[in-house]
Amino acid sequence: MKTEQLTCDYLIVGAGAVGMAFADVLLHETNANILIIDKNAKPGGHWNYAYPFVTLHQPSAFYGVCSKELNRGVIDKTGLNEGLMGLASGQEVSAYFDAVMNETLLPSNRVQYYPLCEYKGNNQFVSMLNSKHYNVTVNKKIVDATYLNTNIPLTHKPSFTRDDDVAFTPVNTVVENIEGFDNYVVVGGGKTGIDTCLWLLENHVAPHNIHWVVSRDAWLLNRKNTQPLDDFFFDSIGAQANQMEAIAASTSIEDMFDKLEERGVLLRIDKKVRPSMFHGATVSELELKALQTLPSVVRQGRVKHISRDKLRFEDTTWSMPDNALVIDCSASALTNLEMKAVFDGDTITPQTVRAYQPVFSAALIAHVEAAYSDEQQKQMLTQVVPLPNRDIDWLPMTAAMLRNMQIWGEDPALKAWIYHCRLDGFSKIVHGVAKDDMQKMQVLGRLKQAAAPAMQKLMTYIHSLKASGQL
């Protein structure tokens, strides 16, 4: 079969949230021609395989691409997110990215889109439909928007084994397999496990019929502190001030986490259990209270094997309840924790340059590519914020994020771009504070005063963790 020759300025591999956010900025800030390839039949990446009841954990207001709103513009009036900004469902997010592709990118006549295609390296890709080969002449750069690989429950291989007669389902197919059981065993303590337990509770499953298997407890973020509205200024910006003050006033790493919890920055499900994990998951206070009603939380480490009558762990077993469905929520969302340079010759590898915000990060990286020419300056402006896994990973993540924010703040043009970027969320709240609003000015003053001592304390702790081999 003859290979077809194509030409573009930027070849973007991956039409997930990161690739779409990157392409959107390139489209609006340059005259470049863009070619996007993706394995899926539709844009949106892992959202094509989302479990039925998934929602964003952060407000829709600062998710998606810069040029197109996702936010429904409402405050939720019912449910466990009541009183907070709306969280788009998986179906909404999938439809949104489809609309971005078909209403924004493709009508520009500067974007080519090849779904159901697999990138083979060396500027070549192959159609998964008919095995047709394509070779691309790339005038500028390749953008690897697949590096932050998302592991989804439907296709991941569990780390445990199980007997064939166990009633078992990945969370993606739980709805069609839910009937006829008295008990539900949810395996996985992360965001997906949280979502599943809350979904069962919201569907009137009694708390004592839900058995949550948690290998590691996690520190969680209070969603009230992530609301990009002026009405939530004292929660969102106040939490940032509280965070800096808690770090600065702490006397040890353990004391720092205690103070972060005391000041409402971090939450945990059980006050008697010390978290050892941090993945950046957010919960509302109502969701936290709902999770705390579960009487059966199994904390015995990682599951090794599942049979109909018991779960086997490394050093112990746990008796399975009668007539139970095991729901697998053990897939880790992000599997690639290794960092590499964002800008490296003719390749751009988008990664998080601000914690918790991969789409903002992708948009900012695309803007840096469009607006700056010096390679060294590009690298300085896009230093990677490491993805967290353990509790102590919170420290280098936070230090790297603060470092980037300081660097960006010293660049007037980039600072202005962030202010106008829809995906930023909080700049307008801060810059909109009136000079005579003494209460808000006091919060900003606290934040500014504590920032340098907090950074110094973080670096001291990070140095001690590195010296002891923990980082």
Short mmCIF file of C-alpha atoms in Angstrom, two decimals:
data_model
loop_
_atom_site.label_atom_id
_atom_site.label_comp_id
_atom_site.label_asym_id
_atom_site.label_seq_id
_atom_site.Cartn_x
_atom_site.Cartn_y
_atom_site.Cartn_z
CA MET A 1 0.00 0.00 0.00
CA LYS A 2 1.36 3.41 -1.00
CA THR A 3 2.32 5.81 1.78
CA GLU A 4 0.51 9.16 1.68
CA GLN A 5 2.61 12.28 2.22
CA LEU A 6 1.26 15.02 4.51
CA THR A 7 2.67 18.37 5.64
CA CYS A 8 2.09 20.50 8.73
CA ASP A 9 3.83 22.94 11.04
CA TYR A 10 2.91 21.07 14.24
CA LEU A 11 2.13 17.38 14.54
CA ILE A 12 0.13 16.78 17.73
CA VAL A 13 -0.01 13.17 18.85
CA GLY A 14 -3.11 12.73 21.02
CA ALA A 15 -6.52 14.44 20.91
CA GLY A 16 -7.20 14.20 24.62
CA ALA A 17 -7.69 17.19 26.91
CA VAL A 18 -3.98 18.12 26.80
CA GLY A 19 -3.67 17.89 23.02
CA MET A 20 -6.90 19.83 22.48
CA ALA A 21 -5.89 22.63 24.89
CA PHE A 22 -2.51 22.90 23.18
CA ALA A 23 -4.00 22.96 19.66
CA ASP A 24 -6.57 25.60 20.65
CA VAL A 25 -3.88 28.08 21.75
CA LEU A 26 -1.73 27.41 18.68
CA LEU A 27 -4.75 28.00 16.45
CA HIS A 28 -5.63 31.34 18.05
CA GLU A 29 -2.11 32.71 18.63
CA THR A 30 -0.25 31.61 15.48
CA ASN A 31 -0.85 31.05 11.78
CA ALA A 32 0.43 27.51 12.01
CA ASN A 33 -1.03 24.49 10.26
CA ILE A 34 -1.74 21.70 12.72
CA LEU A 35 -2.17 17.96 12.23
CA ILE A 36 -3.71 15.93 15.07
CA ILE A 37 -3.69 12.16 15.20
CA ASP A 38 -5.36 9.98 17.82
CA LYS A 39 -6.16 6.31 18.43
CA ASN A 40 -9.75 7.03 19.43
CA ALA A 41 -12.72 7.54 17.14
CA LYS A 42 -13.54 10.85 18.83
CA PRO A 43 -11.52 13.57 20.55
CA GLY A 44 -11.41 13.66 24.35
CA GLY A 45 -8.92 10.91 25.15
CA HIS A 46 -9.82 8.94 28.27
CA TRP A 47 -13.19 10.71 28.48
CA ASN A 48 -14.30 8.34 25.71
CA TYR A 49 -14.06 5.52 28.26
CA ALA A 50 -15.24 7.28 31.39
CA TYR A 51 -17.42 5.40 33.85
CA PRO A 52 -21.09 6.44 33.65
CA PHE A 53 -21.25 8.57 36.80
CA VAL A 54 -17.87 10.30 36.55
CA THR A 55 -17.73 14.09 36.87
CA LEU A 56 -14.93 16.58 37.02
CA HIS A 57 -13.51 16.99 40.50
CA GLN A 58 -12.78 20.67 39.82
CA PRO A 59 -15.25 23.33 38.69
CA SER A 60 -16.05 23.22 34.99
CA ALA A 61 -15.30 26.96 34.86
CA PHE A 62 -11.56 26.35 34.38
CA TYR A 63 -11.44 23.09 32.46
CA GLY A 64 -11.25 22.44 28.73
CA VAL A 65 -9.70 24.78 26.16
CA CYS A 66 -9.11 28.52 26.43
CA SER A 67 -11.45 29.66 23.68
CA LYS A 68 -14.64 27.78 24.56
CA GLU A 69 -16.59 27.72 27.82
CA LEU A 70 -17.43 24.41 29.44
CA ASN A 71 -18.97 25.89 32.58
CA ARG A 72 -22.75 25.57 32.83
CA GLY A 73 -22.76 28.82 34.77
CA VAL A 74 -24.64 27.42 37.73
CA ILE A 75 -24.17 26.73 41.40
CA ASP A 76 -25.39 23.24 42.23
CA LYS A 77 -28.61 23.43 44.26
CA THR A 78 -28.91 19.75 45.17
CA GLY A 79 -26.70 16.75 45.81
CA LEU A 80 -23.36 16.37 47.52
CA ASN A 81 -21.86 19.32 45.59
CA GLU A 82 -24.64 21.66 46.73
CA GLY A 83 -23.61 25.29 47.03
CA LEU A 84 -20.52 24.88 44.82
CA MET A 85 -19.89 25.49 41.11
CA GLY A 86 -21.16 22.82 38.72
CA LEU A 87 -19.05 19.80 37.82
CA ALA A 88 -19.46 18.63 34.23
CA SER A 89 -20.36 14.98 33.75
CA GLY A 90 -18.24 12.68 31.63
CA GLN A 91 -20.86 12.84 28.88
CA GLU A 92 -20.75 16.64 28.94
CA VAL A 93 -16.96 16.71 28.74
CA SER A 94 -16.93 14.23 25.85
CA ALA A 95 -19.54 16.25 23.94
CA TYR A 96 -17.59 19.44 24.68
CA PHE A 97 -14.35 18.16 23.13
CA ASP A 98 -16.31 16.90 20.13
CA ALA A 99 -17.73 20.42 19.73
CA VAL A 100 -14.27 22.02 20.09
CA MET A 101 -12.98 19.84 17.28
CA ASN A 102 -15.95 20.27 14.94
CA GLU A 103 -16.91 23.88 15.70
CA THR A 104 -13.54 25.50 16.42
CA LEU A 105 -10.54 23.56 15.16
CA LEU A 106 -11.66 21.97 11.90
CA PRO A 107 -13.62 24.98 10.51
CA SER A 108 -10.39 27.02 10.67
CA ASN A 109 -9.07 25.04 7.66
CA ARG A 110 -5.70 25.00 9.43
CA VAL A 111 -6.29 21.80 11.38
CA GLN A 112 -6.20 18.27 9.96
CA TYR A 113 -7.59 15.52 12.19
CA TYR A 114 -6.88 11.81 11.79
CA PRO A 115 -8.81 9.72 14.33
CA LEU A 116 -8.38 5.95 14.64
CA CYS A 117 -4.70 6.27 13.79
CA GLU A 118 -1.62 5.06 15.64
CA TYR A 119 1.63 7.03 15.73
CA LYS A 120 4.65 4.87 14.91
CA GLY A 121 7.41 7.44 15.50
CA ASN A 122 9.64 9.16 12.96
CA ASN A 123 6.75 11.33 11.72
CA GLN A 124 4.79 8.27 10.59
CA PHE A 125 1.36 6.95 11.53
CA VAL A 126 -0.97 4.17 10.41
CA SER A 127 -4.74 4.01 10.11
CA MET A 128 -6.26 1.41 12.43
CA LEU A 129 -9.14 1.03 9.96
CA ASN A 130 -7.39 0.09 6.74
CA SER A 131 -3.67 0.00 7.67
CA LYS A 132 -2.96 2.94 5.38
CA HIS A 133 0.45 4.52 6.06
CA TYR A 134 1.12 8.24 6.34
CA ASN A 135 4.40 10.11 6.42
CA VAL A 136 4.37 13.70 7.71
CA THR A 137 6.75 16.50 6.87
CA VAL A 138 6.79 18.55 10.08
CA ASN A 139 8.02 22.09 9.50
CA LYS A 140 8.28 23.05 13.15
CA LYS A 141 7.66 20.59 16.00
CA ILE A 142 6.10 17.36 17.18
CA VAL A 143 3.90 17.64 20.28
CA ASP A 144 3.64 14.45 22.32
CA ALA A 145 0.32 14.99 24.08
CA THR A 146 0.21 11.34 25.20
CA TYR A 147 3.06 11.53 27.71
CA LEU A 148 0.75 12.06 30.70
CA ASN A 149 -0.78 8.67 29.99
CA THR A 150 -4.09 8.11 31.76
CA ASN A 151 -4.75 4.59 32.99
CA ILE A 152 -8.47 3.79 32.79
CA PRO A 153 -10.31 1.15 34.85
CA LEU A 154 -11.85 -0.51 31.79
CA THR A 155 -8.55 -1.55 30.20
CA HIS A 156 -5.97 -1.61 33.00
CA LYS A 157 -4.65 -4.92 34.30
CA PRO A 158 -5.32 -5.23 38.04
CA SER A 159 -2.32 -5.92 40.26
CA PHE A 160 -4.25 -8.74 41.97
CA THR A 161 -5.49 -12.10 40.75
CA ARG A 162 -8.98 -13.53 41.22
CA ASP A 163 -10.88 -16.77 40.91
CA ASP A 164 -13.22 -17.18 37.94
CA ASP A 165 -16.34 -17.54 40.10
CA VAL A 166 -15.93 -14.11 41.75
CA ALA A 167 -18.66 -11.59 40.83
CA PHE A 168 -16.38 -8.86 39.49
CA THR A 169 -16.65 -5.76 37.30
CA PRO A 170 -14.51 -2.77 36.37
CA VAL A 171 -16.24 0.43 37.45
CA ASN A 172 -16.92 1.29 33.79
CA THR A 173 -19.41 -1.59 33.49
CA VAL A 174 -20.83 -1.50 37.00
CA VAL A 175 -24.23 -0.16 35.93
CA GLU A 176 -25.05 -3.16 33.74
CA ASN A 177 -23.75 -5.58 36.39
CA ILE A 178 -25.17 -4.01 39.54
CA GLU A 179 -28.40 -5.98 39.96
CA GLY A 180 -28.96 -8.83 42.39
CA PHE A 181 -26.31 -8.18 45.02
CA ASP A 182 -26.60 -7.47 48.73
CA ASN A 183 -23.09 -6.11 49.20
CA TYR A 184 -20.54 -4.14 47.18
CA VAL A 185 -16.79 -4.39 47.68
CA VAL A 186 -15.07 -1.32 46.21
CA VAL A 187 -11.35 -1.93 45.62
CA GLY A 188 -9.35 1.30 45.36
CA GLY A 189 -8.87 4.28 47.64
CA GLY A 190 -8.37 7.01 45.01
CA LYS A 191 -10.68 9.33 43.11
CA THR A 192 -12.49 6.48 41.33
CA GLY A 193 -13.08 4.59 44.58
CA ILE A 194 -14.42 7.78 46.18
CA ASP A 195 -16.74 8.39 43.22
CA THR A 196 -18.04 4.82 43.35
CA CYS A 197 -18.76 4.83 47.08
CA LEU A 198 -20.57 8.17 46.75
CA TRP A 199 -22.56 6.91 43.74
CA LEU A 200 -23.71 3.86 45.68
CA LEU A 201 -24.72 6.04 48.64
CA GLU A 202 -26.58 8.47 46.39
CA ASN A 203 -28.45 5.50 44.92
CA HIS A 204 -29.69 4.52 48.39
CA VAL A 205 -27.34 1.64 49.10
CA ALA A 206 -27.06 1.40 52.88
CA PRO A 207 -23.61 2.36 54.20
CA HIS A 208 -23.17 -1.04 55.91
CA ASN A 209 -23.56 -2.78 52.53
CA ILE A 210 -20.58 -0.89 51.06
CA HIS A 211 -17.14 -2.29 51.88
CA TRP A 212 -14.31 0.00 50.83
CA VAL A 213 -10.85 -1.57 50.37
CA VAL A 214 -8.27 1.18 50.81
CA SER A 215 -4.59 0.28 50.48
CA ARG A 216 -3.48 3.80 51.46
CA ASP A 217 -5.46 6.67 52.94
CA ALA A 218 -5.10 9.97 51.09
CA TRP A 219 -4.92 13.60 51.97
CA LEU A 220 -7.73 15.33 50.09
CA LEU A 221 -8.41 18.91 48.98
CA ASN A 222 -11.52 20.83 50.02
CA ARG A 223 -13.40 21.67 46.82
CA LYS A 224 -14.78 24.83 48.44
CA ASN A 225 -11.24 26.21 48.20
CA THR A 226 -11.15 25.74 44.39
CA GLN A 227 -14.10 27.97 43.44
CA PRO A 228 -13.05 30.70 40.94
CA LEU A 229 -15.74 33.16 42.00
CA ASP A 230 -15.46 36.34 44.00
CA ASP A 231 -18.13 35.01 46.37
CA PHE A 232 -15.60 32.35 47.43
CA PHE A 233 -12.63 34.72 47.78
CA PHE A 234 -12.15 33.99 51.49
CA ASP A 235 -12.27 30.25 50.81
CA SER A 236 -10.05 30.07 47.73
CA ILE A 237 -7.52 32.86 48.29
CA GLY A 238 -7.91 32.48 52.05
CA ALA A 239 -6.88 28.82 51.71
CA GLN A 240 -3.74 29.89 49.83
CA ALA A 241 -2.85 32.26 52.67
CA ASN A 242 -3.63 29.54 55.22
CA GLN A 243 -1.39 27.14 53.32
CA MET A 244 1.59 29.50 53.33
CA GLU A 245 1.15 30.32 57.00
CA ALA A 246 0.80 26.65 57.96
CA ILE A 247 4.01 25.73 56.15
CA ALA A 248 5.92 28.69 57.55
CA ALA A 249 4.80 28.03 61.13
CA SER A 250 5.46 24.27 61.07
CA THR A 251 8.28 22.62 62.99
CA SER A 252 8.41 19.31 61.08
CA ILE A 253 6.86 17.66 58.03
CA GLU A 254 4.31 15.86 60.20
CA ASP A 255 3.51 19.10 61.99
CA MET A 256 3.11 20.83 58.62
CA PHE A 257 0.45 18.34 57.53
CA ASP A 258 -1.29 18.72 60.89
CA LYS A 259 -1.35 22.50 60.49
CA LEU A 260 -2.55 22.24 56.88
CA GLU A 261 -5.43 20.12 58.15
CA GLU A 262 -6.16 22.49 61.04
CA ARG A 263 -6.32 25.42 58.61
CA GLY A 264 -8.72 23.60 56.25
CA VAL A 265 -6.26 23.19 53.38
CA LEU A 266 -6.16 19.39 53.54
CA LEU A 267 -8.83 16.91 54.62
CA ARG A 268 -8.81 13.24 55.55
CA ILE A 269 -11.57 10.69 55.89
CA ASP A 270 -10.56 9.22 59.24
CA LYS A 271 -8.83 11.35 61.87
CA LYS A 272 -7.37 8.19 63.43
CA VAL A 273 -5.59 7.12 60.23
CA ARG A 274 -2.52 9.00 59.01
CA PRO A 275 -2.65 9.42 55.21
CA SER A 276 0.37 8.28 53.22
CA MET A 277 -0.95 9.18 49.75
CA PHE A 278 -1.71 12.41 47.92
CA HIS A 279 -3.13 12.44 44.39
CA GLY A 280 -4.79 15.85 44.47
CA ALA A 281 -8.38 14.55 44.66
CA THR A 282 -10.98 17.05 45.82
CA VAL A 283 -14.13 16.45 47.86
CA SER A 284 -16.90 18.69 49.08
CA GLU A 285 -17.56 18.80 52.79
CA LEU A 286 -20.87 16.98 52.15
CA GLU A 287 -19.04 14.25 50.24
CA LEU A 288 -16.55 13.88 53.08
CA LYS A 289 -19.37 13.47 55.61
CA ALA A 290 -21.02 10.85 53.37
CA LEU A 291 -17.79 8.85 53.09
CA GLN A 292 -17.37 9.00 56.86
CA THR A 293 -20.68 7.10 57.27
CA LEU A 294 -19.11 3.94 55.82
CA PRO A 295 -18.48 1.54 58.72
CA SER A 296 -16.55 -1.07 56.70
CA VAL A 297 -13.25 0.35 55.44
CA VAL A 298 -10.66 -2.38 54.91
CA ARG A 299 -7.11 -1.13 55.49
CA GLN A 300 -4.77 -4.09 55.04
CA GLY A 301 -2.57 -2.86 52.22
CA ARG A 302 -2.82 -4.03 48.61
CA VAL A 303 -5.11 -6.87 47.58
CA LYS A 304 -3.17 -9.91 46.31
CA HIS A 305 -5.99 -12.32 45.41
CA ILE A 306 -9.79 -12.36 45.44
CA SER A 307 -11.88 -15.46 45.96
CA ARG A 308 -15.60 -15.74 46.69
CA ASP A 309 -15.06 -16.10 50.43
CA LYS A 310 -12.10 -13.81 51.11
CA LEU A 311 -9.65 -11.14 50.03
CA ARG A 312 -6.03 -12.10 50.51
CA PHE A 313 -3.48 -9.41 51.39
CA GLU A 314 0.26 -9.68 51.99
CA ASP A 315 -0.04 -10.70 55.63
CA THR A 316 -3.71 -11.36 56.29
CA THR A 317 -7.13 -12.14 54.82
CA TRP A 318 -10.56 -10.51 55.05
CA SER A 319 -13.81 -12.45 54.87
CA MET A 320 -16.00 -11.45 51.95
CA PRO A 321 -19.62 -10.52 52.78
CA ASP A 322 -22.44 -12.62 51.38
CA ASN A 323 -23.62 -12.11 47.81
CA ALA A 324 -21.06 -9.41 47.03
CA LEU A 325 -20.07 -7.70 43.79
CA VAL A 326 -16.41 -6.63 43.61
CA ILE A 327 -16.00 -3.28 41.82
CA ASP A 328 -12.47 -2.62 40.57
CA CYS A 329 -11.42 1.02 41.06
CA SER A 330 -7.72 0.30 41.45
CA ALA A 331 -6.43 1.86 38.21
CA SER A 332 -4.03 4.73 38.90
CA ALA A 333 -5.13 7.77 36.88
CA LEU A 334 -1.64 8.84 35.81
CA THR A 335 0.92 6.18 35.15
CA ASN A 336 3.88 8.24 33.95
CA LEU A 337 5.44 10.01 36.93
CA GLU A 338 8.84 10.46 35.25
CA MET A 339 9.60 14.03 34.19
CA LYS A 340 11.39 15.18 31.06
CA ALA A 341 12.10 18.56 29.50
CA VAL A 342 8.96 20.14 28.01
CA PHE A 343 11.00 21.77 25.22
CA ASP A 344 13.66 19.53 23.72
CA GLY A 345 14.77 20.42 20.19
CA ASP A 346 11.99 19.65 17.73
CA THR A 347 9.79 17.91 20.33
CA ILE A 348 7.39 19.44 22.88
CA THR A 349 6.18 17.17 25.68
CA PRO A 350 3.36 18.87 27.64
CA GLN A 351 3.38 18.09 31.35
CA THR A 352 2.02 19.81 34.44
CA VAL A 353 3.62 23.21 35.04
CA ARG A 354 0.94 24.01 37.62
CA ALA A 355 -0.29 21.36 40.03
CA TYR A 356 -3.75 19.86 39.48
CA GLN A 357 -4.19 21.65 36.13
CA PRO A 358 -2.95 19.68 33.08
CA VAL A 359 -5.11 21.63 30.61
CA PHE A 360 -3.98 25.05 31.88
CA SER A 361 -0.43 23.69 31.74
CA ALA A 362 -0.85 22.59 28.11
CA ALA A 363 -2.33 25.96 27.16
CA LEU A 364 0.50 27.88 28.83
CA ILE A 365 3.14 25.69 27.16
CA ALA A 366 1.50 26.33 23.77
CA HIS A 367 1.50 30.07 24.46
CA VAL A 368 5.19 29.97 25.41
CA GLU A 369 5.90 28.17 22.12
CA ALA A 370 3.94 30.81 20.21
CA ALA A 371 5.24 33.92 21.98
CA TYR A 372 8.88 33.18 22.83
CA SER A 373 11.78 32.24 20.56
CA ASP A 374 14.66 31.56 22.94
CA GLU A 375 14.86 27.86 23.85
CA GLN A 376 16.44 28.49 27.23
CA GLN A 377 13.72 30.98 28.17
CA LYS A 378 11.03 28.50 27.10
CA GLN A 379 12.54 25.87 29.36
CA MET A 380 12.75 28.28 32.29
CA LEU A 381 9.06 29.24 31.93
CA THR A 382 7.87 25.63 31.71
CA GLN A 383 9.68 23.75 34.47
CA VAL A 384 7.73 20.61 35.28
CA VAL A 385 5.78 20.36 38.51
CA PRO A 386 6.18 16.72 39.60
CA LEU A 387 3.04 14.62 39.87
CA PRO A 388 2.36 13.49 43.45
CA ASN A 389 1.84 9.95 44.68
CA ARG A 390 2.98 9.73 48.32
CA ASP A 391 2.08 12.27 50.99
CA ILE A 392 5.63 13.67 51.01
CA ASP A 393 5.41 14.30 47.25
CA TRP A 394 3.16 17.23 48.20
CA LEU A 395 6.30 19.14 49.22
CA PRO A 396 8.31 19.14 45.94
CA MET A 397 5.06 19.58 43.99
CA THR A 398 4.14 22.69 46.00
CA ALA A 399 7.67 24.10 45.90
CA ALA A 400 7.87 23.67 42.12
CA MET A 401 4.47 25.30 41.65
CA LEU A 402 5.45 28.30 43.80
CA ARG A 403 8.73 28.62 41.88
CA ASN A 404 6.89 28.70 38.55
CA MET A 405 4.33 31.22 39.77
CA GLN A 406 7.14 33.54 40.91
CA ILE A 407 8.91 33.25 37.54
CA TRP A 408 5.68 33.91 35.63
CA GLY A 409 4.90 36.89 37.85
CA GLU A 410 8.22 38.50 36.89
CA ASP A 411 7.32 38.38 33.18
CA PRO A 412 4.72 41.14 32.54
CA ALA A 413 3.57 39.73 29.19
CA LEU A 414 3.10 36.21 30.51
CA LYS A 415 1.45 37.54 33.66
CA ALA A 416 -1.06 39.39 31.46
CA TRP A 417 -1.71 36.28 29.38
CA ILE A 418 -2.44 34.22 32.51
CA TYR A 419 -4.80 36.95 33.74
CA HIS A 420 -6.87 36.69 30.55
CA CYS A 421 -6.69 32.90 30.31
CA ARG A 422 -10.03 31.26 31.11
CA LEU A 423 -8.27 28.17 32.43
CA ASP A 424 -6.37 30.09 35.12
CA GLY A 425 -9.33 30.61 37.40
CA PHE A 426 -8.01 32.89 40.13
CA SER A 427 -5.99 35.81 38.72
CA LYS A 428 -9.08 37.93 38.08
CA ILE A 429 -10.31 37.37 41.64
CA VAL A 430 -7.00 38.57 43.08
CA HIS A 431 -6.53 41.52 40.72
CA GLY A 432 -10.16 42.57 41.15
CA VAL A 433 -9.78 43.34 44.85
CA ALA A 434 -10.49 47.00 45.58
CA LYS A 435 -7.72 48.79 47.49
CA ASP A 436 -10.20 49.95 50.12
CA ASP A 437 -11.57 46.42 50.74
CA MET A 438 -9.61 45.94 53.94
CA GLN A 439 -10.73 42.37 54.64
CA LYS A 440 -9.61 41.07 51.26
CA MET A 441 -6.46 43.17 51.27
CA GLN A 442 -5.59 41.64 54.63
CA VAL A 443 -5.84 38.13 53.13
CA LEU A 444 -3.58 39.15 50.23
CA GLY A 445 -1.15 40.69 52.72
CA ARG A 446 -1.04 37.47 54.75
CA LEU A 447 -0.40 35.48 51.58
CA LYS A 448 2.44 37.75 50.45
CA GLN A 449 4.04 37.91 53.90
CA ALA A 450 4.06 34.14 54.41
CA ALA A 451 5.16 33.13 50.90
CA ALA A 452 8.93 33.52 51.28
CA PRO A 453 9.18 31.89 54.74
CA ALA A 454 6.97 29.04 53.49
CA MET A 455 9.20 28.45 50.48
CA GLN A 456 12.29 28.47 52.68
CA LYS A 457 10.71 25.94 55.04
CA LEU A 458 9.66 23.71 52.14
CA MET A 459 13.19 23.70 50.75
CA THR A 460 14.56 22.75 54.19
CA TYR A 461 12.16 19.81 54.42
CA ILE A 462 12.87 18.72 50.83
CA HIS A 463 16.62 18.79 51.50
CA SER A 464 16.14 16.55 54.56
CA LEU A 465 13.99 14.10 52.57
CA LYS A 466 16.62 13.93 49.83
CA ALA A 467 19.39 13.45 52.39
CA SER A 468 17.51 10.51 53.89
CA GLY A 469 16.85 8.96 50.47
CA GLN A 470 13.07 9.45 50.59
CA LEU A 471 13.05 11.76 47.55
#
